[in-house]
Short mmCIF file of C-alpha atoms in Angstrom, two decimals:
data_model
loop_
_atom_site.label_atom_id
_atom_site.label_comp_id
_atom_site.label_asym_id
_atom_site.label_seq_id
_atom_site.Cartn_x
_atom_site.Cartn_y
_atom_site.Cartn_z
CA UNK A 1 0.01 0.00 0.00
CA UNK A 2 1.31 3.48 -0.91
CA UNK A 3 1.90 6.28 1.58
CA UNK A 4 -0.53 9.20 1.56
CA UNK A 5 0.79 12.57 0.62
CA UNK A 6 -0.66 16.09 0.76
CA UNK A 7 0.44 18.66 -1.83
CA UNK A 8 -0.11 22.30 -0.86
CA UNK A 9 0.22 25.00 -3.52
CA UNK A 10 0.29 28.71 -2.70
CA UNK A 11 0.02 31.12 -5.62
CA UNK A 12 0.83 34.82 -5.89
CA UNK A 13 3.41 34.63 -3.17
CA UNK A 14 6.02 37.35 -2.86
CA UNK A 15 9.61 36.47 -2.29
CA UNK A 16 9.55 33.99 0.60
CA UNK A 17 12.01 34.84 3.38
CA UNK A 18 13.20 32.47 6.10
CA UNK A 19 10.54 33.51 8.60
CA UNK A 20 7.74 33.20 6.06
CA UNK A 21 9.15 29.87 4.89
CA UNK A 22 9.14 28.51 8.46
CA UNK A 23 5.57 29.72 8.94
CA UNK A 24 4.33 27.96 5.81
CA UNK A 25 6.21 24.72 6.60
CA UNK A 26 4.92 24.78 10.20
CA UNK A 27 1.30 25.36 9.07
CA UNK A 28 1.43 22.58 6.44
CA UNK A 29 3.09 20.08 8.82
CA UNK A 30 0.49 20.90 11.49
CA UNK A 31 -2.40 20.38 9.09
CA UNK A 32 -0.82 17.07 8.01
CA UNK A 33 -0.68 15.92 11.65
CA UNK A 34 -4.30 17.00 12.10
CA UNK A 35 -5.30 14.99 9.01
CA UNK A 36 -3.68 11.82 10.41
CA UNK A 37 -5.53 12.38 13.71
CA UNK A 38 -9.06 12.94 12.35
CA UNK A 39 -9.97 9.24 11.85
CA UNK A 40 -9.20 8.58 15.54
CA UNK A 41 -10.63 11.58 17.43
CA UNK A 42 -10.55 9.75 20.75
CA UNK A 43 -6.74 9.68 20.65
CA UNK A 44 -4.54 12.54 21.77
CA UNK A 45 -3.84 15.17 19.13
CA UNK A 46 -0.05 15.56 18.64
CA UNK A 47 1.21 18.15 16.16
CA UNK A 48 4.95 17.90 16.89
CA UNK A 49 7.18 14.97 17.78
CA UNK A 50 6.75 11.24 17.42
CA UNK A 51 3.58 10.22 15.69
CA UNK A 52 3.25 13.57 13.93
CA UNK A 53 6.43 13.82 11.89
CA UNK A 54 5.98 13.24 8.14
CA UNK A 55 8.06 10.65 6.31
CA UNK A 56 9.20 13.17 3.77
CA UNK A 57 8.80 16.86 3.08
CA UNK A 58 9.73 18.62 -0.18
CA UNK A 59 9.39 22.28 -1.09
CA UNK A 60 9.79 24.04 -4.44
CA UNK A 61 9.05 27.59 -5.60
CA UNK A 62 8.72 28.79 -9.20
CA UNK A 63 7.74 32.32 -10.08
CA UNK A 64 5.13 33.47 -7.52
CA UNK A 65 4.07 29.91 -6.66
CA UNK A 66 5.23 28.05 -3.55
CA UNK A 67 4.56 24.31 -3.46
CA UNK A 68 5.09 21.73 -0.72
CA UNK A 69 4.65 17.95 -0.68
CA UNK A 70 4.25 16.30 2.71
CA UNK A 71 4.39 12.45 2.74
CA UNK A 72 2.57 11.11 5.80
CA UNK A 73 3.52 7.95 7.64
CA UNK A 74 -0.01 6.71 6.86
CA UNK A 75 -1.45 4.23 4.38
CA UNK A 76 -5.07 3.64 5.45
CA UNK A 77 -8.03 4.68 3.36
CA UNK A 78 -9.52 6.43 6.41
CA UNK A 79 -6.57 8.87 6.50
CA UNK A 80 -6.91 9.41 2.78
CA UNK A 81 -10.59 10.27 3.27
CA UNK A 82 -9.59 12.67 6.07
CA UNK A 83 -7.09 14.36 3.77
CA UNK A 84 -9.77 14.71 1.11
CA UNK A 85 -12.12 16.21 3.71
CA UNK A 86 -9.54 18.83 4.69
CA UNK A 87 -8.87 19.59 1.00
CA UNK A 88 -12.59 20.03 0.39
CA UNK A 89 -12.88 22.36 3.37
CA UNK A 90 -10.03 24.64 2.24
CA UNK A 91 -11.36 24.62 -1.33
CA UNK A 92 -14.80 25.69 -0.16
CA UNK A 93 -13.53 28.87 1.49
CA UNK A 94 -10.82 29.93 -0.93
CA UNK A 95 -12.91 32.74 -2.47
CA UNK A 96 -15.00 33.66 0.63
CA UNK A 97 -14.50 36.49 3.06
CA UNK A 98 -15.39 36.90 6.73
CA UNK A 99 -18.63 38.70 7.47
CA UNK A 100 -18.27 42.25 8.79
CA UNK A 101 -19.97 41.45 12.11
CA UNK A 102 -17.62 38.50 12.76
CA UNK A 103 -13.88 39.03 13.04
CA UNK A 104 -10.69 37.51 14.35
CA UNK A 105 -9.76 33.85 14.74
CA UNK A 106 -13.17 32.99 16.17
CA UNK A 107 -14.81 34.41 13.04
CA UNK A 108 -12.49 32.48 10.77
CA UNK A 109 -13.15 29.24 12.67
CA UNK A 110 -16.87 29.88 12.48
CA UNK A 111 -16.57 30.38 8.72
CA UNK A 112 -14.60 27.09 8.39
CA UNK A 113 -17.18 25.30 10.49
CA UNK A 114 -20.06 26.54 8.29
CA UNK A 115 -18.20 25.45 5.16
CA UNK A 116 -17.03 22.03 6.49
CA UNK A 117 -18.35 18.97 4.58
CA UNK A 118 -21.59 17.78 6.18
CA UNK A 119 -21.12 14.05 5.58
CA UNK A 120 -21.43 11.39 8.23
CA UNK A 121 -18.02 9.77 7.97
CA UNK A 122 -15.81 9.78 11.07
CA UNK A 123 -13.35 12.25 9.52
CA UNK A 124 -16.10 14.75 8.61
CA UNK A 125 -17.82 14.55 11.96
CA UNK A 126 -14.57 14.85 13.88
CA UNK A 127 -13.47 17.84 11.77
CA UNK A 128 -16.68 19.75 12.59
CA UNK A 129 -16.38 18.86 16.26
CA UNK A 130 -12.71 19.92 16.19
CA UNK A 131 -13.54 23.36 14.73
CA UNK A 132 -16.36 23.92 17.21
CA UNK A 133 -14.01 23.00 20.09
CA UNK A 134 -11.25 25.28 18.80
CA UNK A 135 -13.72 28.20 18.55
CA UNK A 136 -14.82 27.54 22.11
CA UNK A 137 -11.15 27.66 23.16
CA UNK A 138 -10.77 31.08 21.49
CA UNK A 139 -13.82 32.48 23.24
CA UNK A 140 -12.56 31.02 26.59
CA UNK A 141 -9.12 32.51 25.89
CA UNK A 142 -7.43 29.18 26.21
CA UNK A 143 -4.18 28.26 24.44
CA UNK A 144 -4.56 24.60 23.47
CA UNK A 145 -3.03 22.17 20.97
CA UNK A 146 -6.44 22.07 19.30
CA UNK A 147 -6.37 25.87 18.82
CA UNK A 148 -2.86 25.84 17.40
CA UNK A 149 -3.81 23.18 14.87
CA UNK A 150 -6.97 25.12 13.93
CA UNK A 151 -4.97 28.29 13.50
CA UNK A 152 -2.80 26.46 10.96
CA UNK A 153 -5.99 25.62 9.01
CA UNK A 154 -7.01 29.28 9.18
CA UNK A 155 -3.63 30.43 7.82
CA UNK A 156 -3.85 28.08 4.83
CA UNK A 157 -7.44 29.26 4.19
CA UNK A 158 -6.30 32.87 4.30
CA UNK A 159 -3.52 32.15 1.86
CA UNK A 160 -6.00 30.58 -0.57
CA UNK A 161 -4.04 27.31 -0.54
CA UNK A 162 -4.78 24.55 -3.08
CA UNK A 163 -4.60 21.15 -1.43
CA UNK A 164 -4.50 17.90 -3.41
CA UNK A 165 -4.21 14.36 -2.08
CA UNK A 166 -1.76 11.88 -3.60
CA UNK A 167 -0.32 8.44 -3.12
CA UNK A 168 3.44 7.96 -3.18
CA UNK A 169 4.91 4.73 -4.52
CA UNK A 170 8.16 4.84 -2.46
CA UNK A 171 8.68 7.69 0.01
CA UNK A 172 12.41 6.92 0.31
CA UNK A 173 13.16 6.90 -3.42
CA UNK A 174 15.49 9.53 -4.82
CA UNK A 175 12.69 10.69 -7.09
CA UNK A 176 9.10 10.42 -5.94
CA UNK A 177 6.45 8.71 -8.05
CA UNK A 178 3.05 10.11 -7.17
CA UNK A 179 -0.45 8.98 -8.02
CA UNK A 180 -2.96 11.80 -7.57
CA UNK A 181 -6.46 11.26 -6.23
CA UNK A 182 -9.22 13.77 -6.58
CA UNK A 183 -12.24 14.88 -4.52
CA UNK A 184 -15.02 14.28 -7.11
CA UNK A 185 -18.08 15.25 -5.08
CA UNK A 186 -19.48 15.84 -1.67
CA UNK A 187 -22.56 13.64 -1.68
CA UNK A 188 -23.80 14.74 1.72
CA UNK A 189 -23.00 11.37 3.15
CA UNK A 190 -19.26 11.18 2.46
CA UNK A 191 -16.53 12.75 0.44
CA UNK A 192 -16.04 10.60 -2.67
CA UNK A 193 -12.39 10.01 -3.52
CA UNK A 194 -11.39 8.35 -6.76
CA UNK A 195 -8.21 7.98 -8.85
CA UNK A 196 -7.74 10.30 -11.82
CA UNK A 197 -5.41 10.64 -14.81
CA UNK A 198 -6.73 7.61 -16.68
CA UNK A 199 -6.55 5.27 -13.72
CA UNK A 200 -9.77 3.30 -13.66
CA UNK A 201 -11.19 1.23 -10.86
CA UNK A 202 -11.72 -2.47 -11.61
CA UNK A 203 -15.18 -3.22 -12.96
CA UNK A 204 -17.49 -5.21 -10.76
CA UNK A 205 -19.00 -8.33 -12.29
CA UNK A 206 -22.54 -7.59 -13.38
CA UNK A 207 -25.22 -9.75 -11.83
CA UNK A 208 -28.49 -10.30 -13.78
CA UNK A 209 -31.59 -8.77 -12.30
CA UNK A 210 -34.60 -10.78 -11.22
CA UNK A 211 -36.61 -9.73 -14.31
CA UNK A 212 -33.69 -10.69 -16.55
CA UNK A 213 -33.47 -14.05 -14.82
CA UNK A 214 -37.22 -14.56 -15.29
CA UNK A 215 -37.09 -13.69 -19.01
CA UNK A 216 -34.05 -15.91 -19.47
CA UNK A 217 -35.90 -18.77 -17.76
CA UNK A 218 -38.95 -18.22 -19.97
CA UNK A 219 -36.77 -18.26 -23.07
CA UNK A 220 -35.14 -21.50 -21.95
CA UNK A 221 -38.56 -23.09 -21.28
CA UNK A 222 -39.90 -22.00 -24.69
CA UNK A 223 -36.84 -23.35 -26.41
CA UNK A 224 -37.17 -26.73 -24.59
CA UNK A 225 -40.85 -26.89 -25.53
CA UNK A 226 -40.02 -26.06 -29.14
CA UNK A 227 -37.30 -28.74 -29.18
CA UNK A 228 -39.74 -31.30 -27.79
CA UNK A 229 -42.38 -30.42 -30.42
CA UNK A 230 -39.74 -30.77 -33.10
CA UNK A 231 -38.71 -34.15 -31.69
CA UNK A 232 -42.35 -35.25 -31.63
CA UNK A 233 -42.82 -34.11 -35.22
CA UNK A 234 -39.77 -35.98 -36.34
CA UNK A 235 -41.00 -39.10 -34.51
CA UNK A 236 -44.41 -38.75 -36.11
CA UNK A 237 -42.91 -38.36 -39.55
CA UNK A 238 -40.83 -41.49 -39.06
CA UNK A 239 -43.95 -43.42 -37.86
CA UNK A 240 -45.94 -42.22 -40.90
CA UNK A 241 -43.19 -43.24 -43.25
CA UNK A 242 -43.00 -46.70 -41.66
CA UNK A 243 -46.81 -47.16 -41.83
CA UNK A 244 -46.88 -46.07 -45.53
CA UNK A 245 -44.04 -48.46 -46.34
CA UNK A 246 -45.91 -51.29 -44.54
CA UNK A 247 -49.19 -50.51 -46.48
CA UNK A 248 -47.45 -50.47 -49.80
CA UNK A 249 -45.72 -53.77 -48.99
CA UNK A 250 -49.10 -55.34 -48.05
CA UNK A 251 -50.61 -54.11 -51.35
CA UNK A 252 -47.73 -55.63 -53.29
CA UNK A 253 -48.15 -58.93 -51.45
CA UNK A 254 -51.93 -59.01 -52.24
CA UNK A 255 -51.27 -58.30 -55.94
CA UNK A 256 -48.71 -61.11 -56.08
CA UNK A 257 -51.19 -63.58 -54.46
CA UNK A 258 -53.98 -62.62 -56.96
CA UNK A 259 -51.70 -63.22 -59.94
CA UNK A 260 -50.71 -66.64 -58.55
CA UNK A 261 -54.41 -67.68 -58.21
CA UNK A 262 -55.28 -66.67 -61.80
CA UNK A 263 -52.50 -68.84 -63.14
#
């Protein structure tokens, strides 16, 4: 199974200095740790140290675009779904602005909470609960790990980040081979994740419906009945031929007997 990776792309960035670079790296690494935690909300959230460190982190900048790839030490489909949920959340608020009557971190968290996917998967439910809890921490003026992780989400949302989810073939290879996956739709029940770029899922064997089975059975029965009728017809023809041959033979015998008497 391939490791899960998160690619974060920031466009229209001015020249990135060391402080700004550290801020971006810290925000992305924190969001990656949050993503790995979402499928297990009962566990302790760790954003630094063992259990939160990515397998690999690569950065590249070209023009005004800054791009970062974070390879998680995760392989499960639940974490992939959580990453897709976070990507859908950030995408939903990229072009929105905070209302005038709501400001600050609490207002941003409230905006994220309103835009969070409303599905029923563990990742989606735990993300909404996480945002609500972080907003409560802000209002209570508490400095918590949950609030720090939520602030990283807010920073990426403010920077209009583009997040994509990928699978990495070998995280330790000199050159990474990625397989992107895409968030196709938010069905209201779960975020649908599916491979793209010509990668098709294996087709499931089609099973005939009950009506199709019934019609097929009727066809078979009709065919059998037809075959039986044909067999009967053939038997009847053979019997008729035998009877006609027998009658002609009897006639010939009678004629022969009559000729013998006349003589």
